[in-house]
Amino acid sequence: MKTRPVVLCFSGLDPTGGAGIQADIEAINSHSCHATPIITALTIQDTHNVQHFEIVSPQLLRKQAETVLGDMKVSAIKIGMLGSVSIADAVHCVLRKHPDIPVILDPILAAGGGGELADEHLIEAINKLILPYTLITTPNTIEAKRLAHSNCKNMQCIHELAKTGVKYVLLTGTHDDTDQVQHRLFKGDELISDFHYARLDNSYHGSGCTLAASLAALIAQGVDIVNATQNALDYSYHTLTHAHSLGGGQLIPNRYFWAHKK
Ligand code: PLP
């Protein structure tokens, strides 16, 4: 009987289809894995910005996840938008019961257009309830500073993040003022790899989701962290160079560029 690795996703729904659960499913399918979608929140947004969101019932979310986990062999858990402390708490309860499944966390704190998707209480909950169970998190430099509660240099943020118990941090460099984009992979406090890409002119909706979801799929397949990171960054970069302009704001990554190159 044929099978494929399953990645359980906790993500928000973005009605533009650029970010959130749709990004996860497309990126995970592109890596020949199966995504199981557990929705954390419904958003109102366009390609410019998020206007509003409402979370789902935490009890319902927890039961959905436990039901899937009771039936399928889940090889990785990908976490995106959490939206509230109560959802973070429900996800925490699931993670605590399944400590052997690798967790990939994209710490969604704001939308690309700047709309807030997390407050200080949720940041605290991510640090205390989610990061201790996380194998790898993928903050950009702005998110890393907010999670570390400091306006400090990148290395100090990494030090603070390592203290939460997260094993690896992939610090993405899109928001840095550098000619090339530099992404850095840390194990605890130690820089173990860095990756360079040409800086693209446009801005993209769902690029972070694409990266974390493809990384989750590769980890679900048993690829080691450094190779999984390299492959996920390469894949994500190509989804951006093939992105489509579908609304008036950010471009939408083409996660099926490999299937149809139009
Ligand atoms: N998840 C949801 C549901 C969102 O609405 C957004 C941004 O609007 C994101 C994730 C983050 O998107 P990005 O990958 O562009 O950071």
PDB file of C-alpha atoms and ligand atoms in Angstrom:
ATOM      1  CA  MET A   1       0.000   0.000   0.000  1.00  0.00           C
ATOM      2  CA  LYS A   2       1.321   3.449  -0.933  1.00  0.00           C
ATOM      3  CA  THR A   3       1.837   6.031   1.815  1.00  0.00           C
ATOM      4  CA  ARG A   4       3.475   9.435   2.292  1.00  0.00           C
ATOM      5  CA  PRO A   5       4.632  11.474   5.291  1.00  0.00           C
ATOM      6  CA  VAL A   6       1.881  13.443   7.048  1.00  0.00           C
ATOM      7  CA  VAL A   7       2.448  17.009   8.297  1.00  0.00           C
ATOM      8  CA  LEU A   8      -0.158  18.306  10.730  1.00  0.00           C
ATOM      9  CA  CYS A   9      -0.567  22.074  10.313  1.00  0.00           C
ATOM     10  CA  PHE A  10      -1.944  24.553  12.847  1.00  0.00           C
ATOM     11  CA  SER A  11      -2.551  27.649  10.701  1.00  0.00           C
ATOM     12  CA  GLY A  12      -4.857  30.543  10.019  1.00  0.00           C
ATOM     13  CA  LEU A  13      -7.056  30.855   6.945  1.00  0.00           C
ATOM     14  CA  ASP A  14      -6.118  33.693   4.586  1.00  0.00           C
ATOM     15  CA  PRO A  15      -8.926  34.199   2.038  1.00  0.00           C
ATOM     16  CA  THR A  16      -6.455  35.504  -0.575  1.00  0.00           C
ATOM     17  CA  GLY A  17      -4.843  32.054  -0.645  1.00  0.00           C
ATOM     18  CA  GLY A  18      -1.405  33.657  -0.350  1.00  0.00           C
ATOM     19  CA  ALA A  19      -0.509  32.859   3.245  1.00  0.00           C
ATOM     20  CA  GLY A  20      -1.711  30.572   6.031  1.00  0.00           C
ATOM     21  CA  ILE A  21      -3.116  27.108   5.508  1.00  0.00           C
ATOM     22  CA  GLN A  22      -3.303  27.294   1.705  1.00  0.00           C
ATOM     23  CA  ALA A  23       0.408  28.115   1.558  1.00  0.00           C
ATOM     24  CA  ASP A  24       1.095  25.165   3.862  1.00  0.00           C
ATOM     25  CA  ILE A  25      -0.920  22.669   1.840  1.00  0.00           C
ATOM     26  CA  GLU A  26       0.609  23.751  -1.476  1.00  0.00           C
ATOM     27  CA  ALA A  27       4.198  23.700  -0.159  1.00  0.00           C
ATOM     28  CA  ILE A  28       3.730  20.385   1.650  1.00  0.00           C
ATOM     29  CA  ASN A  29       2.104  18.728  -1.403  1.00  0.00           C
ATOM     30  CA  SER A  30       4.942  20.046  -3.558  1.00  0.00           C
ATOM     31  CA  HIS A  31       7.287  17.973  -1.403  1.00  0.00           C
ATOM     32  CA  SER A  32       5.198  14.800  -1.830  1.00  0.00           C
ATOM     33  CA  CYS A  33       3.829  14.947   1.709  1.00  0.00           C
ATOM     34  CA  HIS A  34       0.243  15.123   2.947  1.00  0.00           C
ATOM     35  CA  ALA A  35      -0.997  18.132   4.980  1.00  0.00           C
ATOM     36  CA  THR A  36      -3.721  17.848   7.606  1.00  0.00           C
ATOM     37  CA  PRO A  37      -5.237  21.320   8.133  1.00  0.00           C
ATOM     38  CA  ILE A  38      -6.206  22.412  11.646  1.00  0.00           C
ATOM     39  CA  ILE A  39      -7.462  25.989  11.407  1.00  0.00           C
ATOM     40  CA  THR A  40      -6.565  28.318  14.285  1.00  0.00           C
ATOM     41  CA  ALA A  41      -8.238  31.512  13.062  1.00  0.00           C
ATOM     42  CA  LEU A  42     -10.235  32.989  10.199  1.00  0.00           C
ATOM     43  CA  THR A  43      -8.888  36.265   8.871  1.00  0.00           C
ATOM     44  CA  ILE A  44     -10.269  39.095   6.767  1.00  0.00           C
ATOM     45  CA  GLN A  45      -7.500  40.391   4.542  1.00  0.00           C
ATOM     46  CA  ASP A  46      -6.398  41.242   1.041  1.00  0.00           C
ATOM     47  CA  THR A  47      -2.947  41.315  -0.528  1.00  0.00           C
ATOM     48  CA  HIS A  48      -2.314  44.691   1.177  1.00  0.00           C
ATOM     49  CA  ASN A  49      -3.000  43.891   4.822  1.00  0.00           C
ATOM     50  CA  VAL A  50      -4.998  42.032   7.479  1.00  0.00           C
ATOM     51  CA  GLN A  51      -8.130  43.830   8.638  1.00  0.00           C
ATOM     52  CA  HIS A  52      -9.552  41.484  11.252  1.00  0.00           C
ATOM     53  CA  PHE A  53      -9.410  37.926  12.561  1.00  0.00           C
ATOM     54  CA  GLU A  54     -11.404  35.626  14.812  1.00  0.00           C
ATOM     55  CA  ILE A  55     -10.031  32.529  16.493  1.00  0.00           C
ATOM     56  CA  VAL A  56     -11.776  29.146  16.452  1.00  0.00           C
ATOM     57  CA  SER A  57     -12.902  27.321  19.587  1.00  0.00           C
ATOM     58  CA  PRO A  58      -9.750  26.020  21.358  1.00  0.00           C
ATOM     59  CA  GLN A  59     -11.627  22.853  22.466  1.00  0.00           C
ATOM     60  CA  LEU A  60     -12.702  22.140  18.894  1.00  0.00           C
ATOM     61  CA  LEU A  61      -9.152  22.683  17.605  1.00  0.00           C
ATOM     62  CA  ARG A  62      -7.720  20.342  20.208  1.00  0.00           C
ATOM     63  CA  LYS A  63     -10.258  17.617  19.429  1.00  0.00           C
ATOM     64  CA  GLN A  64      -9.591  17.955  15.687  1.00  0.00           C
ATOM     65  CA  ALA A  65      -5.853  17.539  16.215  1.00  0.00           C
ATOM     66  CA  GLU A  66      -6.207  14.616  18.625  1.00  0.00           C
ATOM     67  CA  THR A  67      -8.613  12.846  16.263  1.00  0.00           C
ATOM     68  CA  VAL A  68      -6.174  13.123  13.343  1.00  0.00           C
ATOM     69  CA  LEU A  69      -3.239  12.126  15.558  1.00  0.00           C
ATOM     70  CA  GLY A  70      -5.204   9.105  16.755  1.00  0.00           C
ATOM     71  CA  ASP A  71      -5.705   7.914  13.196  1.00  0.00           C
ATOM     72  CA  MET A  72      -2.649   8.904  11.171  1.00  0.00           C
ATOM     73  CA  LYS A  73       1.074   8.604  11.736  1.00  0.00           C
ATOM     74  CA  VAL A  74       2.075  12.289  11.834  1.00  0.00           C
ATOM     75  CA  SER A  75       5.751  12.861  11.000  1.00  0.00           C
ATOM     76  CA  ALA A  76       5.953  16.615  11.693  1.00  0.00           C
ATOM     77  CA  ILE A  77       3.815  19.395  13.157  1.00  0.00           C
ATOM     78  CA  LYS A  78       3.954  22.826  11.527  1.00  0.00           C
ATOM     79  CA  ILE A  79       2.664  25.797  13.518  1.00  0.00           C
ATOM     80  CA  GLY A  80       1.811  29.139  11.934  1.00  0.00           C
ATOM     81  CA  MET A  81      -0.634  31.793  13.155  1.00  0.00           C
ATOM     82  CA  LEU A  82      -1.902  31.094  16.673  1.00  0.00           C
ATOM     83  CA  GLY A  83      -3.896  34.303  17.171  1.00  0.00           C
ATOM     84  CA  SER A  84      -4.546  34.045  20.928  1.00  0.00           C
ATOM     85  CA  VAL A  85      -3.216  32.653  24.196  1.00  0.00           C
ATOM     86  CA  SER A  86      -6.136  30.199  24.396  1.00  0.00           C
ATOM     87  CA  ILE A  87      -5.169  28.692  21.016  1.00  0.00           C
ATOM     88  CA  ALA A  88      -1.484  28.575  22.033  1.00  0.00           C
ATOM     89  CA  ASP A  89      -2.568  26.760  25.186  1.00  0.00           C
ATOM     90  CA  ALA A  90      -4.632  24.210  23.225  1.00  0.00           C
ATOM     91  CA  VAL A  91      -1.701  23.591  20.836  1.00  0.00           C
ATOM     92  CA  HIS A  92       0.609  23.244  23.842  1.00  0.00           C
ATOM     93  CA  CYS A  93      -1.651  20.477  25.258  1.00  0.00           C
ATOM     94  CA  VAL A  94      -1.372  18.607  21.937  1.00  0.00           C
ATOM     95  CA  LEU A  95       2.428  19.013  21.760  1.00  0.00           C
ATOM     96  CA  ARG A  96       2.838  17.805  25.354  1.00  0.00           C
ATOM     97  CA  LYS A  97       1.060  14.554  24.476  1.00  0.00           C
ATOM     98  CA  HIS A  98       3.224  13.968  21.380  1.00  0.00           C
ATOM     99  CA  PRO A  99       6.767  14.927  22.392  1.00  0.00           C
ATOM    100  CA  ASP A 100       8.406  12.720  19.733  1.00  0.00           C
ATOM    101  CA  ILE A 101       6.945  14.543  16.717  1.00  0.00           C
ATOM    102  CA  PRO A 102       9.268  17.303  15.420  1.00  0.00           C
ATOM    103  CA  VAL A 103       7.688  20.772  15.621  1.00  0.00           C
ATOM    104  CA  ILE A 104       8.414  23.544  13.101  1.00  0.00           C
ATOM    105  CA  LEU A 105       7.255  26.987  14.254  1.00  0.00           C
ATOM    106  CA  ASP A 106       6.792  30.027  12.042  1.00  0.00           C
ATOM    107  CA  PRO A 107       6.193  32.709  14.693  1.00  0.00           C
ATOM    108  CA  ILE A 108       3.494  34.790  13.014  1.00  0.00           C
ATOM    109  CA  LEU A 109       3.381  38.098  14.841  1.00  0.00           C
ATOM    110  CA  ALA A 110       2.305  40.493  12.072  1.00  0.00           C
ATOM    111  CA  ALA A 111       1.087  40.407   8.492  1.00  0.00           C
ATOM    112  CA  GLY A 112       3.340  41.586   5.675  1.00  0.00           C
ATOM    113  CA  GLY A 113       1.338  44.825   5.525  1.00  0.00           C
ATOM    114  CA  GLY A 114       2.054  45.462   9.215  1.00  0.00           C
ATOM    115  CA  GLY A 115      -1.319  44.356  10.697  1.00  0.00           C
ATOM    116  CA  GLU A 116      -0.786  42.840  14.147  1.00  0.00           C
ATOM    117  CA  LEU A 117      -1.536  39.125  14.532  1.00  0.00           C
ATOM    118  CA  ALA A 118      -0.130  38.733  18.068  1.00  0.00           C
ATOM    119  CA  ASP A 119      -0.057  40.833  21.250  1.00  0.00           C
ATOM    120  CA  GLU A 120       2.416  40.758  24.153  1.00  0.00           C
ATOM    121  CA  HIS A 121       0.438  38.033  25.972  1.00  0.00           C
ATOM    122  CA  LEU A 122       0.616  35.742  22.954  1.00  0.00           C
ATOM    123  CA  ILE A 123       4.352  36.408  22.570  1.00  0.00           C
ATOM    124  CA  GLU A 124       4.780  35.350  26.207  1.00  0.00           C
ATOM    125  CA  ALA A 125       2.704  32.211  25.553  1.00  0.00           C
ATOM    126  CA  ILE A 126       4.776  31.317  22.463  1.00  0.00           C
ATOM    127  CA  ASN A 127       7.947  31.593  24.559  1.00  0.00           C
ATOM    128  CA  LYS A 128       6.605  29.530  27.451  1.00  0.00           C
ATOM    129  CA  LEU A 129       4.204  27.049  25.832  1.00  0.00           C
ATOM    130  CA  ILE A 130       5.409  26.479  22.263  1.00  0.00           C
ATOM    131  CA  LEU A 131       9.142  27.180  21.876  1.00  0.00           C
ATOM    132  CA  PRO A 132      10.198  24.609  24.543  1.00  0.00           C
ATOM    133  CA  TYR A 133       8.616  21.909  22.315  1.00  0.00           C
ATOM    134  CA  THR A 134       9.967  23.276  19.036  1.00  0.00           C
ATOM    135  CA  LEU A 135      12.714  21.672  16.963  1.00  0.00           C
ATOM    136  CA  ILE A 136      13.190  24.669  14.673  1.00  0.00           C
ATOM    137  CA  THR A 137      11.662  28.135  14.443  1.00  0.00           C
ATOM    138  CA  THR A 138      11.953  30.502  11.477  1.00  0.00           C
ATOM    139  CA  PRO A 139      11.676  34.118  12.716  1.00  0.00           C
ATOM    140  CA  ASN A 140      12.721  37.092  10.645  1.00  0.00           C
ATOM    141  CA  THR A 141      14.906  39.593  12.488  1.00  0.00           C
ATOM    142  CA  ILE A 142      11.889  41.693  13.553  1.00  0.00           C
ATOM    143  CA  GLU A 143      10.069  38.648  14.975  1.00  0.00           C
ATOM    144  CA  ALA A 144      13.235  37.446  16.732  1.00  0.00           C
ATOM    145  CA  LYS A 145      13.559  40.802  18.503  1.00  0.00           C
ATOM    146  CA  ARG A 146       9.908  40.793  19.560  1.00  0.00           C
ATOM    147  CA  LEU A 147      10.127  37.213  20.845  1.00  0.00           C
ATOM    148  CA  ALA A 148      13.327  38.047  22.756  1.00  0.00           C
ATOM    149  CA  HIS A 149      11.722  41.214  24.213  1.00  0.00           C
ATOM    150  CA  SER A 150      14.698  43.287  23.244  1.00  0.00           C
ATOM    151  CA  ASN A 151      15.928  45.776  20.792  1.00  0.00           C
ATOM    152  CA  CYS A 152      19.258  44.047  20.917  1.00  0.00           C
ATOM    153  CA  LYS A 153      21.593  42.794  18.230  1.00  0.00           C
ATOM    154  CA  ASN A 154      20.725  39.559  16.443  1.00  0.00           C
ATOM    155  CA  MET A 155      23.135  37.441  18.512  1.00  0.00           C
ATOM    156  CA  GLN A 156      21.585  38.546  21.796  1.00  0.00           C
ATOM    157  CA  CYS A 157      18.150  37.635  20.433  1.00  0.00           C
ATOM    158  CA  ILE A 158      19.429  34.192  19.480  1.00  0.00           C
ATOM    159  CA  HIS A 159      20.796  33.792  23.005  1.00  0.00           C
ATOM    160  CA  GLU A 160      17.403  34.702  24.490  1.00  0.00           C
ATOM    161  CA  LEU A 161      15.560  32.373  22.100  1.00  0.00           C
ATOM    162  CA  ALA A 162      17.922  29.473  22.876  1.00  0.00           C
ATOM    163  CA  LYS A 163      17.031  29.876  26.569  1.00  0.00           C
ATOM    164  CA  THR A 164      13.397  28.922  25.815  1.00  0.00           C
ATOM    165  CA  GLY A 165      14.492  25.405  24.860  1.00  0.00           C
ATOM    166  CA  VAL A 166      14.043  25.645  21.075  1.00  0.00           C
ATOM    167  CA  LYS A 167      16.778  23.568  19.419  1.00  0.00           C
ATOM    168  CA  TYR A 168      17.389  25.394  16.125  1.00  0.00           C
ATOM    169  CA  VAL A 169      16.635  28.921  14.934  1.00  0.00           C
ATOM    170  CA  LEU A 170      16.613  29.819  11.246  1.00  0.00           C
ATOM    171  CA  LEU A 171      16.914  33.615  11.367  1.00  0.00           C
ATOM    172  CA  THR A 172      15.700  34.912   8.020  1.00  0.00           C
ATOM    173  CA  GLY A 173      17.304  38.093   6.732  1.00  0.00           C
ATOM    174  CA  THR A 174      14.790  39.574   4.304  1.00  0.00           C
ATOM    175  CA  HIS A 175      14.216  42.621   6.529  1.00  0.00           C
ATOM    176  CA  ASP A 176      17.924  43.400   7.002  1.00  0.00           C
ATOM    177  CA  ASP A 177      19.511  46.240   5.125  1.00  0.00           C
ATOM    178  CA  THR A 178      21.944  44.106   3.113  1.00  0.00           C
ATOM    179  CA  ASP A 179      22.568  43.762  -0.640  1.00  0.00           C
ATOM    180  CA  GLN A 180      22.100  40.008  -0.589  1.00  0.00           C
ATOM    181  CA  VAL A 181      19.592  38.310   1.690  1.00  0.00           C
ATOM    182  CA  GLN A 182      21.435  36.285   4.325  1.00  0.00           C
ATOM    183  CA  HIS A 183      19.643  33.569   6.317  1.00  0.00           C
ATOM    184  CA  ARG A 184      21.444  32.083   9.328  1.00  0.00           C
ATOM    185  CA  LEU A 185      20.892  28.717  10.984  1.00  0.00           C
ATOM    186  CA  PHE A 186      21.733  28.425  14.698  1.00  0.00           C
ATOM    187  CA  LYS A 187      21.893  25.365  16.912  1.00  0.00           C
ATOM    188  CA  GLY A 188      21.393  26.860  20.356  1.00  0.00           C
ATOM    189  CA  ASP A 189      23.743  29.868  20.343  1.00  0.00           C
ATOM    190  CA  GLU A 190      26.028  28.478  17.668  1.00  0.00           C
ATOM    191  CA  LEU A 191      25.886  29.553  14.012  1.00  0.00           C
ATOM    192  CA  ILE A 192      26.057  26.311  12.022  1.00  0.00           C
ATOM    193  CA  SER A 193      25.266  27.483   8.462  1.00  0.00           C
ATOM    194  CA  ASP A 194      24.412  30.536   6.461  1.00  0.00           C
ATOM    195  CA  PHE A 195      22.665  30.854   3.123  1.00  0.00           C
ATOM    196  CA  HIS A 196      22.744  33.725   0.618  1.00  0.00           C
ATOM    197  CA  TYR A 197      20.170  34.698  -1.994  1.00  0.00           C
ATOM    198  CA  ALA A 198      19.789  37.597  -4.411  1.00  0.00           C
ATOM    199  CA  ARG A 199      17.495  40.302  -3.020  1.00  0.00           C
ATOM    200  CA  LEU A 200      14.233  40.409  -4.991  1.00  0.00           C
ATOM    201  CA  ASP A 201      12.485  43.715  -5.731  1.00  0.00           C
ATOM    202  CA  ASN A 202       8.944  42.724  -4.805  1.00  0.00           C
ATOM    203  CA  SER A 203       7.160  41.952  -1.567  1.00  0.00           C
ATOM    204  CA  TYR A 204       5.369  38.602  -1.125  1.00  0.00           C
ATOM    205  CA  HIS A 205       2.345  37.361   0.780  1.00  0.00           C
ATOM    206  CA  GLY A 206       2.976  33.996   2.423  1.00  0.00           C
ATOM    207  CA  SER A 207       6.705  33.630   1.886  1.00  0.00           C
ATOM    208  CA  GLY A 208       7.356  32.786   5.545  1.00  0.00           C
ATOM    209  CA  CYS A 209       4.552  30.201   5.541  1.00  0.00           C
ATOM    210  CA  THR A 210       6.003  28.641   2.385  1.00  0.00           C
ATOM    211  CA  LEU A 211       9.457  28.360   3.946  1.00  0.00           C
ATOM    212  CA  ALA A 212       8.287  26.837   7.242  1.00  0.00           C
ATOM    213  CA  ALA A 213       5.859  24.419   5.546  1.00  0.00           C
ATOM    214  CA  SER A 214       8.453  23.139   3.056  1.00  0.00           C
ATOM    215  CA  LEU A 215      10.940  22.776   5.910  1.00  0.00           C
ATOM    216  CA  ALA A 216       8.332  20.759   7.855  1.00  0.00           C
ATOM    217  CA  ALA A 217       7.767  18.477   4.851  1.00  0.00           C
ATOM    218  CA  LEU A 218      11.486  17.823   4.419  1.00  0.00           C
ATOM    219  CA  ILE A 219      11.916  17.135   8.141  1.00  0.00           C
ATOM    220  CA  ALA A 220       8.897  14.790   7.953  1.00  0.00           C
ATOM    221  CA  GLN A 221      10.815  12.877   5.253  1.00  0.00           C
ATOM    222  CA  GLY A 222      13.788  12.488   7.598  1.00  0.00           C
ATOM    223  CA  VAL A 223      16.102  15.000   5.861  1.00  0.00           C
ATOM    224  CA  ASP A 224      18.692  16.430   8.307  1.00  0.00           C
ATOM    225  CA  ILE A 225      18.266  20.036   9.473  1.00  0.00           C
ATOM    226  CA  VAL A 226      21.002  21.650   7.359  1.00  0.00           C
ATOM    227  CA  ASN A 227      19.932  19.974   4.107  1.00  0.00           C
ATOM    228  CA  ALA A 228      16.247  20.493   4.883  1.00  0.00           C
ATOM    229  CA  THR A 229      16.940  24.206   5.454  1.00  0.00           C
ATOM    230  CA  GLN A 230      18.934  24.550   2.238  1.00  0.00           C
ATOM    231  CA  ASN A 231      16.268  22.725   0.190  1.00  0.00           C
ATOM    232  CA  ALA A 232      13.370  24.645   1.797  1.00  0.00           C
ATOM    233  CA  LEU A 233      15.117  27.988   1.144  1.00  0.00           C
ATOM    234  CA  ASP A 234      15.843  27.035  -2.494  1.00  0.00           C
ATOM    235  CA  TYR A 235      12.240  25.916  -3.044  1.00  0.00           C
ATOM    236  CA  SER A 236      10.838  29.076  -1.387  1.00  0.00           C
ATOM    237  CA  TYR A 237      13.136  31.315  -3.441  1.00  0.00           C
ATOM    238  CA  HIS A 238      11.826  29.722  -6.644  1.00  0.00           C
ATOM    239  CA  THR A 239       8.200  30.186  -5.530  1.00  0.00           C
ATOM    240  CA  LEU A 240       9.015  33.912  -5.235  1.00  0.00           C
ATOM    241  CA  THR A 241      10.796  34.272  -8.572  1.00  0.00           C
ATOM    242  CA  HIS A 242       7.701  32.627 -10.161  1.00  0.00           C
ATOM    243  CA  ALA A 243       5.180  34.601  -8.033  1.00  0.00           C
ATOM    244  CA  HIS A 244       1.939  35.927  -9.461  1.00  0.00           C
ATOM    245  CA  SER A 245       0.450  39.411  -9.158  1.00  0.00           C
ATOM    246  CA  LEU A 246      -3.191  38.614  -8.310  1.00  0.00           C
ATOM    247  CA  GLY A 247      -4.251  41.617  -6.214  1.00  0.00           C
ATOM    248  CA  GLY A 248      -3.168  45.201  -5.750  1.00  0.00           C
ATOM    249  CA  GLY A 249      -0.628  44.507  -3.001  1.00  0.00           C
ATOM    250  CA  GLN A 250       1.952  41.806  -2.328  1.00  0.00           C
ATOM    251  CA  LEU A 251       2.634  39.088  -4.901  1.00  0.00           C
ATOM    252  CA  ILE A 252       1.549  35.509  -4.213  1.00  0.00           C
ATOM    253  CA  PRO A 253       4.283  32.834  -4.311  1.00  0.00           C
ATOM    254  CA  ASN A 254       3.824  30.209  -7.015  1.00  0.00           C
ATOM    255  CA  ARG A 255       4.283  27.040  -4.988  1.00  0.00           C
ATOM    256  CA  TYR A 256       3.518  24.862  -8.015  1.00  0.00           C
ATOM    257  CA  PHE A 257       6.151  26.517 -10.225  1.00  0.00           C
ATOM    258  CA  TRP A 258       7.675  23.065 -10.720  1.00  0.00           C
ATOM    259  CA  ALA A 259       4.448  21.786 -12.335  1.00  0.00           C
ATOM    260  CA  HIS A 260       3.529  24.686 -14.607  1.00  0.00           C
ATOM    261  CA  LYS A 261       6.005  27.420 -15.298  1.00  0.00           C
ATOM    262  CA  LYS A 262       3.542  30.067 -16.536  1.00  0.00           C
TER     263      LYS A 262
HETATM  264  N1  PLP B   1      -0.835  33.129   8.366  1.00  0.00           N
HETATM  265  C1  PLP B   1      -1.924  33.897   8.144  1.00  0.00           C
HETATM  266  C2  PLP B   1      -3.271  33.310   8.367  1.00  0.00           C
HETATM  267  C3  PLP B   1      -1.772  35.197   7.713  1.00  0.00           C
HETATM  268  O1  PLP B   1      -2.864  35.915   7.518  1.00  0.00           O
HETATM  269  C4  PLP B   1      -0.468  35.728   7.493  1.00  0.00           C
HETATM  270  C5  PLP B   1      -0.245  37.070   7.007  1.00  0.00           C
HETATM  271  O2  PLP B   1      -1.078  37.821   6.644  1.00  0.00           O
HETATM  272  C6  PLP B   1       0.617  34.928   7.721  1.00  0.00           C
HETATM  273  C7  PLP B   1       0.390  33.647   8.142  1.00  0.00           C
HETATM  274  C8  PLP B   1       2.024  35.389   7.518  1.00  0.00           C
HETATM  275  O3  PLP B   1       2.329  35.499   6.188  1.00  0.00           O
HETATM  276  P1  PLP B   1       3.849  35.615   5.707  1.00  0.00           P
HETATM  277  O4  PLP B   1       4.301  34.248   5.331  1.00  0.00           O
HETATM  278  O5  PLP B   1       3.771  36.535   4.546  1.00  0.00           O
HETATM  279  O6  PLP B   1       4.634  36.163   6.848  1.00  0.00           O
END
